[in-house]
Short mmCIF file of the C-alpha atoms (twelve columns), coordinates in Angstrom:
data_MODEL
# 
_entry.id   MODEL 
# 
loop_
_atom_site.group_PDB 
_atom_site.id 
_atom_site.type_symbol 
_atom_site.label_atom_id 
_atom_site.label_alt_id 
_atom_site.label_comp_id 
_atom_site.label_asym_id 
_atom_site.label_seq_id 
_atom_site.Cartn_x 
_atom_site.Cartn_y 
_atom_site.Cartn_z 
_atom_site.pdbx_PDB_model_num 
ATOM 1   C CA . LEU A 1   16.352  20.829  -10.908 1 
ATOM 2   C CA . ARG A 2   14.909  22.409  -7.794  1 
ATOM 3   C CA . ASP A 3   17.168  20.345  -5.549  1 
ATOM 4   C CA . GLY A 4   20.225  21.218  -7.593  1 
ATOM 5   C CA . VAL A 5   19.776  25.006  -7.729  1 
ATOM 6   C CA . ALA A 6   21.547  25.571  -4.423  1 
ATOM 7   C CA . TYR A 7   24.509  23.487  -5.625  1 
ATOM 8   C CA . ILE A 8   24.805  24.892  -9.145  1 
ATOM 9   C CA . PHE A 9   28.123  26.602  -8.443  1 
ATOM 10  C CA . GLU A 10  29.513  23.775  -6.289  1 
ATOM 11  C CA . PRO A 11  32.123  21.764  -8.246  1 
ATOM 12  C CA . LEU A 12  32.117  18.810  -5.845  1 
ATOM 13  C CA . ASP A 13  29.007  18.850  -3.660  1 
ATOM 14  C CA . ALA A 14  25.638  17.581  -4.875  1 
ATOM 15  C CA . PRO A 15  22.133  17.663  -3.361  1 
ATOM 16  C CA . PRO A 16  21.423  14.768  -1.009  1 
ATOM 17  C CA . ARG A 17  19.343  11.951  -2.449  1 
ATOM 18  C CA . ARG A 18  15.686  11.975  -1.419  1 
ATOM 19  C CA . VAL A 19  12.863  9.488   -1.722  1 
ATOM 20  C CA . ASP A 20  10.999  10.526  -4.860  1 
ATOM 21  C CA . LEU A 21  8.144   9.456   -7.111  1 
ATOM 22  C CA . ALA A 22  10.387  7.238   -9.244  1 
ATOM 23  C CA . ASP A 23  11.214  5.082   -6.207  1 
ATOM 24  C CA . GLY A 24  7.538   4.385   -5.562  1 
ATOM 25  C CA . ALA A 25  6.772   3.703   -9.227  1 
ATOM 26  C CA . TRP A 26  9.730   1.341   -9.559  1 
ATOM 27  C CA . ALA A 27  8.833   -0.529  -6.361  1 
ATOM 28  C CA . ALA A 28  5.172   -0.971  -7.366  1 
ATOM 29  C CA . PHE A 29  6.153   -2.304  -10.786 1 
ATOM 30  C CA . ALA A 30  8.831   -4.621  -9.380  1 
ATOM 31  C CA . CYS A 31  6.468   -6.034  -6.759  1 
ATOM 32  C CA . LEU A 32  3.796   -6.857  -9.358  1 
ATOM 33  C CA . VAL A 33  6.313   -8.536  -11.677 1 
ATOM 34  C CA . LEU A 34  7.939   -10.539 -8.887  1 
ATOM 35  C CA . GLN A 35  4.559   -11.587 -7.552  1 
ATOM 36  C CA . GLY A 36  3.571   -12.962 -10.943 1 
ATOM 37  C CA . LEU A 37  6.873   -14.775 -11.392 1 
ATOM 38  C CA . CYS A 38  6.905   -16.272 -7.899  1 
ATOM 39  C CA . GLY A 39  3.248   -17.280 -8.090  1 
ATOM 40  C CA . GLY A 40  3.718   -18.908 -11.489 1 
ATOM 41  C CA . MET A 41  6.738   -20.872 -10.283 1 
ATOM 42  C CA . ARG A 42  4.919   -22.129 -7.193  1 
ATOM 43  C CA . LEU A 43  1.823   -23.139 -9.176  1 
ATOM 44  C CA . ALA A 44  4.002   -24.922 -11.745 1 
ATOM 45  C CA . SER A 45  5.615   -26.899 -8.928  1 
ATOM 46  C CA . GLY A 46  2.204   -28.209 -7.840  1 
ATOM 47  C CA . CYS A 47  1.663   -25.892 -4.880  1 
ATOM 48  C CA . ALA A 48  -1.958  -25.202 -3.919  1 
ATOM 49  C CA . ALA A 49  -3.206  -21.896 -5.314  1 
ATOM 50  C CA . PRO A 50  -3.945  -20.140 -1.963  1 
ATOM 51  C CA . VAL A 51  -0.561  -21.110 -0.529  1 
ATOM 52  C CA . ALA A 52  1.188   -20.166 -3.791  1 
ATOM 53  C CA . ILE A 53  -0.464  -16.730 -3.750  1 
ATOM 54  C CA . THR A 54  0.536   -16.167 -0.131  1 
ATOM 55  C CA . ILE A 55  4.140   -17.218 -0.728  1 
ATOM 56  C CA . ALA A 56  4.346   -15.142 -3.914  1 
ATOM 57  C CA . PHE A 57  2.934   -12.042 -2.239  1 
ATOM 58  C CA . GLY A 58  5.234   -12.319 0.761   1 
ATOM 59  C CA . ALA A 59  8.317   -13.067 -1.327  1 
ATOM 60  C CA . ALA A 60  7.615   -10.280 -3.829  1 
ATOM 61  C CA . GLY A 61  6.936   -7.725  -1.117  1 
ATOM 62  C CA . GLY A 62  9.992   -8.732  0.892   1 
ATOM 63  C CA . LEU A 63  12.349  -8.710  -2.078  1 
ATOM 64  C CA . THR A 64  11.004  -5.370  -3.287  1 
ATOM 65  C CA . ALA A 65  11.374  -3.783  0.139   1 
ATOM 66  C CA . LEU A 66  14.907  -5.106  0.632   1 
ATOM 67  C CA . GLY A 67  15.939  -4.120  -2.889  1 
ATOM 68  C CA . THR A 68  14.545  -0.605  -2.525  1 
ATOM 69  C CA . LEU A 69  16.132  -0.102  0.878   1 
ATOM 70  C CA . TRP A 70  19.478  -1.295  -0.473  1 
ATOM 71  C CA . MET A 71  19.292  1.113   -3.413  1 
ATOM 72  C CA . LEU A 72  18.360  4.037   -1.172  1 
ATOM 73  C CA . TRP A 73  21.100  3.108   1.296   1 
ATOM 74  C CA . ARG A 74  23.647  2.974   -1.514  1 
ATOM 75  C CA . ALA A 75  22.412  6.398   -2.638  1 
ATOM 76  C CA . GLN A 76  23.063  7.667   0.922   1 
ATOM 77  C CA . VAL A 77  19.561  8.994   1.587   1 
ATOM 78  C CA . PRO A 78  19.775  10.999  4.825   1 
ATOM 79  C CA . ASP A 79  18.028  9.377   7.803   1 
ATOM 80  C CA . LEU A 80  16.828  6.530   5.583   1 
ATOM 81  C CA . TRP A 81  14.649  4.694   8.082   1 
ATOM 82  C CA . ARG A 82  12.676  7.811   8.931   1 
ATOM 83  C CA . ALA A 83  12.567  8.871   5.275   1 
ATOM 84  C CA . VAL A 84  10.567  5.752   4.341   1 
ATOM 85  C CA . GLY A 85  8.449   5.730   7.487   1 
ATOM 86  C CA . LEU A 86  10.123  2.823   9.260   1 
ATOM 87  C CA . ARG A 87  11.159  5.021   12.180  1 
ATOM 88  C CA . PRO A 88  8.683   7.328   13.925  1 
ATOM 89  C CA . THR A 89  9.040   11.074  13.658  1 
ATOM 90  C CA . ALA A 90  9.184   13.282  16.718  1 
ATOM 91  C CA . GLY A 91  5.914   13.119  18.635  1 
ATOM 92  C CA . SER A 92  4.696   9.916   16.952  1 
ATOM 93  C CA . THR A 93  4.171   7.557   19.860  1 
ATOM 94  C CA . LEU A 94  3.119   3.946   19.590  1 
ATOM 95  C CA . LEU A 95  -0.277  4.674   21.148  1 
ATOM 96  C CA . ARG A 96  -0.998  7.728   18.986  1 
ATOM 97  C CA . SER A 97  0.004   6.011   15.749  1 
ATOM 98  C CA . SER A 98  -1.944  2.848   16.577  1 
ATOM 99  C CA . LEU A 99  -5.109  4.717   17.512  1 
ATOM 100 C CA . THR A 100 -4.852  6.928   14.426  1 
ATOM 101 C CA . GLY A 101 -4.475  3.886   12.201  1 
ATOM 102 C CA . ILE A 102 -7.322  1.955   13.822  1 
ATOM 103 C CA . LEU A 103 -9.678  4.935   13.608  1 
ATOM 104 C CA . ALA A 104 -8.820  5.536   9.946   1 
ATOM 105 C CA . GLY A 105 -9.301  1.823   9.269   1 
ATOM 106 C CA . LEU A 106 -12.755 1.834   10.853  1 
ATOM 107 C CA . VAL A 107 -13.766 4.837   8.744   1 
ATOM 108 C CA . ALA A 108 -12.484 3.149   5.564   1 
ATOM 109 C CA . ALA A 109 -14.188 -0.122  6.540   1 
ATOM 110 C CA . ALA A 110 -17.499 1.672   7.094   1 
ATOM 111 C CA . GLY A 111 -17.220 3.095   3.596   1 
ATOM 112 C CA . GLY A 112 -16.352 -0.329  2.193   1 
ATOM 113 C CA . VAL A 113 -19.319 -2.011  3.880   1 
ATOM 114 C CA . ALA A 114 -21.658 0.735   2.665   1 
ATOM 115 C CA . TYR A 115 -20.317 0.220   -0.860  1 
ATOM 116 C CA . LEU A 116 -20.926 -3.540  -0.722  1 
ATOM 117 C CA . LEU A 117 -24.458 -3.025  0.567   1 
ATOM 118 C CA . SER A 118 -25.180 -0.533  -2.195  1 
ATOM 119 C CA . LEU A 119 -23.888 -2.997  -4.797  1 
ATOM 120 C CA . ASP A 120 -26.186 -5.709  -3.446  1 
ATOM 121 C CA . ALA A 121 -29.129 -3.330  -3.559  1 
ATOM 122 C CA . LEU A 122 -28.382 -2.226  -7.109  1 
ATOM 123 C CA . ALA A 123 -27.708 -5.784  -8.284  1 
ATOM 124 C CA . ALA A 124 -31.334 -6.696  -7.554  1 
ATOM 125 C CA . HIS A 125 -32.358 -4.300  -10.312 1 
ATOM 126 C CA . LEU A 126 -29.363 -4.612  -12.654 1 
ATOM 127 C CA . PRO A 127 -28.767 -8.141  -14.016 1 
ATOM 128 C CA . VAL A 128 -25.390 -7.120  -15.475 1 
ATOM 129 C CA . LEU A 129 -24.147 -6.010  -12.062 1 
ATOM 130 C CA . ARG A 130 -25.477 -9.195  -10.470 1 
ATOM 131 C CA . GLU A 131 -23.543 -11.247 -12.994 1 
ATOM 132 C CA . MET A 132 -20.388 -9.234  -12.289 1 
ATOM 133 C CA . LEU A 133 -20.778 -9.807  -8.547  1 
ATOM 134 C CA . THR A 134 -21.331 -13.518 -9.055  1 
ATOM 135 C CA . ASP A 135 -18.208 -13.800 -11.214 1 
ATOM 136 C CA . ALA A 136 -16.159 -11.837 -8.690  1 
ATOM 137 C CA . GLN A 137 -17.282 -14.070 -5.832  1 
ATOM 138 C CA . ALA A 138 -16.524 -17.175 -7.883  1 
ATOM 139 C CA . GLN A 139 -13.006 -15.933 -8.582  1 
ATOM 140 C CA . ALA A 140 -12.357 -15.046 -4.942  1 
ATOM 141 C CA . HIS A 141 -13.001 -18.572 -3.559  1 
ATOM 142 C CA . LEU A 142 -12.745 -17.249 0.008   1 
ATOM 143 C CA . GLY A 143 -14.308 -20.421 1.317   1 
ATOM 144 C CA . ASP A 144 -11.581 -22.526 -0.292  1 
ATOM 145 C CA . ILE A 145 -8.758  -20.730 1.532   1 
ATOM 146 C CA . ASP A 146 -7.728  -21.856 5.015   1 
ATOM 147 C CA . GLY A 147 -8.453  -19.268 7.664   1 
ATOM 148 C CA . TRP A 148 -4.843  -18.809 8.694   1 
ATOM 149 C CA . VAL A 149 -3.717  -18.403 5.082   1 
ATOM 150 C CA . LEU A 150 -6.388  -15.778 4.432   1 
ATOM 151 C CA . VAL A 151 -5.516  -13.829 7.588   1 
ATOM 152 C CA . LEU A 152 -1.787  -14.038 6.872   1 
ATOM 153 C CA . LEU A 153 -2.268  -12.786 3.315   1 
ATOM 154 C CA . THR A 154 -4.792  -10.007 3.852   1 
ATOM 155 C CA . VAL A 155 -4.248  -8.806  7.419   1 
ATOM 156 C CA . VAL A 156 -0.469  -9.224  7.726   1 
ATOM 157 C CA . LEU A 157 1.377   -9.454  4.407   1 
ATOM 158 C CA . ALA A 158 -0.766  -7.082  2.330   1 
ATOM 159 C CA . PRO A 159 -0.620  -4.192  4.835   1 
ATOM 160 C CA . LEU A 160 3.126   -4.601  5.396   1 
ATOM 161 C CA . CYS A 161 4.109   -4.850  1.733   1 
ATOM 162 C CA . GLU A 162 1.646   -2.431  0.160   1 
ATOM 163 C CA . GLU A 163 1.979   0.312   2.768   1 
ATOM 164 C CA . PHE A 164 5.752   0.380   2.414   1 
ATOM 165 C CA . ILE A 165 5.416   0.760   -1.359  1 
ATOM 166 C CA . PHE A 166 2.370   3.006   -1.706  1 
ATOM 167 C CA . ARG A 167 2.723   5.199   1.370   1 
ATOM 168 C CA . GLY A 168 6.379   4.946   2.405   1 
ATOM 169 C CA . LEU A 169 7.626   5.462   -1.165  1 
ATOM 170 C CA . LEU A 170 4.904   6.600   -3.589  1 
ATOM 171 C CA . PHE A 171 2.986   8.962   -1.300  1 
ATOM 172 C CA . ARG A 172 6.201   10.261  0.237   1 
ATOM 173 C CA . GLY A 173 7.599   10.945  -3.228  1 
ATOM 174 C CA . LEU A 174 4.433   12.774  -4.283  1 
ATOM 175 C CA . ARG A 175 4.539   14.892  -1.124  1 
ATOM 176 C CA . ARG A 176 7.797   16.456  -2.283  1 
ATOM 177 C CA . ASP A 177 5.889   18.407  -4.937  1 
ATOM 178 C CA . LEU A 178 2.202   18.263  -3.960  1 
ATOM 179 C CA . ARG A 179 0.065   19.243  -1.003  1 
ATOM 180 C CA . VAL A 180 -1.376  16.589  1.266   1 
ATOM 181 C CA . TRP A 181 -4.716  15.978  -0.438  1 
ATOM 182 C CA . PRO A 182 -3.507  15.907  -4.053  1 
ATOM 183 C CA . ALA A 183 -0.715  13.528  -3.034  1 
ATOM 184 C CA . ALA A 184 -3.150  11.350  -1.067  1 
ATOM 185 C CA . LEU A 185 -5.624  11.207  -3.944  1 
ATOM 186 C CA . ALA A 186 -2.953  10.458  -6.548  1 
ATOM 187 C CA . SER A 187 -1.319  7.666   -4.536  1 
ATOM 188 C CA . ALA A 188 -4.741  6.197   -3.708  1 
ATOM 189 C CA . ALA A 189 -5.678  6.206   -7.391  1 
ATOM 190 C CA . VAL A 190 -2.566  4.186   -8.311  1 
ATOM 191 C CA . PHE A 191 -3.246  1.884   -5.362  1 
ATOM 192 C CA . ALA A 192 -6.838  1.298   -6.505  1 
ATOM 193 C CA . VAL A 193 -5.910  0.587   -10.129 1 
ATOM 194 C CA . ILE A 194 -3.942  -2.552  -9.232  1 
ATOM 195 C CA . HIS A 195 -7.004  -4.052  -7.509  1 
ATOM 196 C CA . PRO A 196 -10.048 -5.741  -9.120  1 
ATOM 197 C CA . THR A 197 -12.478 -3.415  -10.887 1 
ATOM 198 C CA . LEU A 198 -15.434 -3.833  -8.515  1 
ATOM 199 C CA . GLY A 199 -13.221 -3.082  -5.527  1 
ATOM 200 C CA . MET A 200 -11.587 0.061   -6.882  1 
ATOM 201 C CA . VAL A 201 -13.948 2.523   -5.186  1 
ATOM 202 C CA . PRO A 202 -13.568 1.286   -1.575  1 
ATOM 203 C CA . VAL A 203 -9.873  0.569   -2.117  1 
ATOM 204 C CA . PHE A 204 -9.433  4.149   -3.287  1 
ATOM 205 C CA . GLY A 205 -11.038 5.282   -0.037  1 
ATOM 206 C CA . LEU A 206 -8.718  2.980   1.879   1 
ATOM 207 C CA . GLY A 207 -5.720  4.494   0.095   1 
ATOM 208 C CA . VAL A 208 -6.786  8.012   1.045   1 
ATOM 209 C CA . ALA A 209 -7.339  6.982   4.676   1 
ATOM 210 C CA . CYS A 210 -3.901  5.325   4.806   1 
ATOM 211 C CA . ALA A 211 -2.196  8.379   3.315   1 
ATOM 212 C CA . ILE A 212 -3.847  10.752  5.797   1 
ATOM 213 C CA . ALA A 213 -2.960  8.456   8.705   1 
ATOM 214 C CA . TYR A 214 0.645   8.394   7.510   1 
ATOM 215 C CA . GLU A 215 0.710   12.157  7.065   1 
ATOM 216 C CA . ARG A 216 -0.553  12.736  10.606  1 
ATOM 217 C CA . THR A 217 1.951   10.397  12.245  1 
ATOM 218 C CA . GLY A 218 4.943   10.117  9.906   1 
ATOM 219 C CA . TRP A 219 5.181   6.422   10.809  1 
ATOM 220 C CA . LEU A 220 4.084   3.486   8.643   1 
ATOM 221 C CA . LEU A 221 2.597   1.803   11.689  1 
ATOM 222 C CA . ALA A 222 -0.513  3.981   11.299  1 
ATOM 223 C CA . PRO A 223 -1.383  3.104   7.668   1 
ATOM 224 C CA . ILE A 224 -0.456  -0.536  8.291   1 
ATOM 225 C CA . ALA A 225 -3.014  -0.617  11.111  1 
ATOM 226 C CA . THR A 226 -5.546  1.156   8.862   1 
ATOM 227 C CA . HIS A 227 -5.038  -1.401  6.096   1 
ATOM 228 C CA . ALA A 228 -5.213  -4.380  8.486   1 
ATOM 229 C CA . VAL A 229 -8.450  -3.171  10.124  1 
ATOM 230 C CA . TYR A 230 -10.061 -2.550  6.729   1 
ATOM 231 C CA . ASN A 231 -9.100  -5.964  5.319   1 
ATOM 232 C CA . ALA A 232 -10.252 -7.744  8.482   1 
ATOM 233 C CA . ALA A 233 -13.621 -5.977  8.281   1 
ATOM 234 C CA . MET A 234 -14.022 -6.899  4.607   1 
ATOM 235 C CA . ILE A 235 -13.235 -10.561 5.327   1 
ATOM 236 C CA . LEU A 236 -15.880 -10.620 8.066   1 
ATOM 237 C CA . CYS A 237 -18.403 -8.910  5.793   1 
ATOM 238 C CA . LEU A 238 -17.774 -11.155 2.786   1 
ATOM 239 C CA . GLY A 239 -17.632 -14.304 4.904   1 
ATOM 240 C CA . ARG A 240 -21.100 -13.866 6.355   1 
# 
């Protein structure tokens, strides 16, 4: 309604299409569904679970990104590549965006490591929490995944796919109606919900860090770097 007010008396013209909250919600839902379908098909064909997960994640993220970009291109979104963060805004240099992303990733990783240490300390006194941690580690099977597969999945594919959806679309859509911090917190909350329960708190912090990095640079390179640094730190911490 707000976009259309200026065109209310125009018989032919209409407000230009913008990236909005619906685009981010649709992309997140589509990516989850496609990931489940692709992963199920690969597992049914006899593919090893780690490889099937990697293929499913990459295929789902790629198809979702291409499908969303095609829809937005068909809708004639002005300056599409910059609108979704794939082209830097004025003043966003490669060095500035990279450093911003790395710094935000280190801050998020420090919070994640502190959270893991606090869980270990609490688990010594809470048998229920210890059991939850044991079950979570058993389900992760990090030691059963080849190093290159783990790095490809967590440090390359996850940052590329998830940052396009949750920052380039969802956060950008929220920013049309909300200030920076409410939009960052809301997008981080959705981002955290799709992750395992024990990891929601540090992942929420990661989502906030990624949103702020994106807001400061206007280029998805920054939150991608944030996400990659965080995941790499968590792999090193969990693999000790």
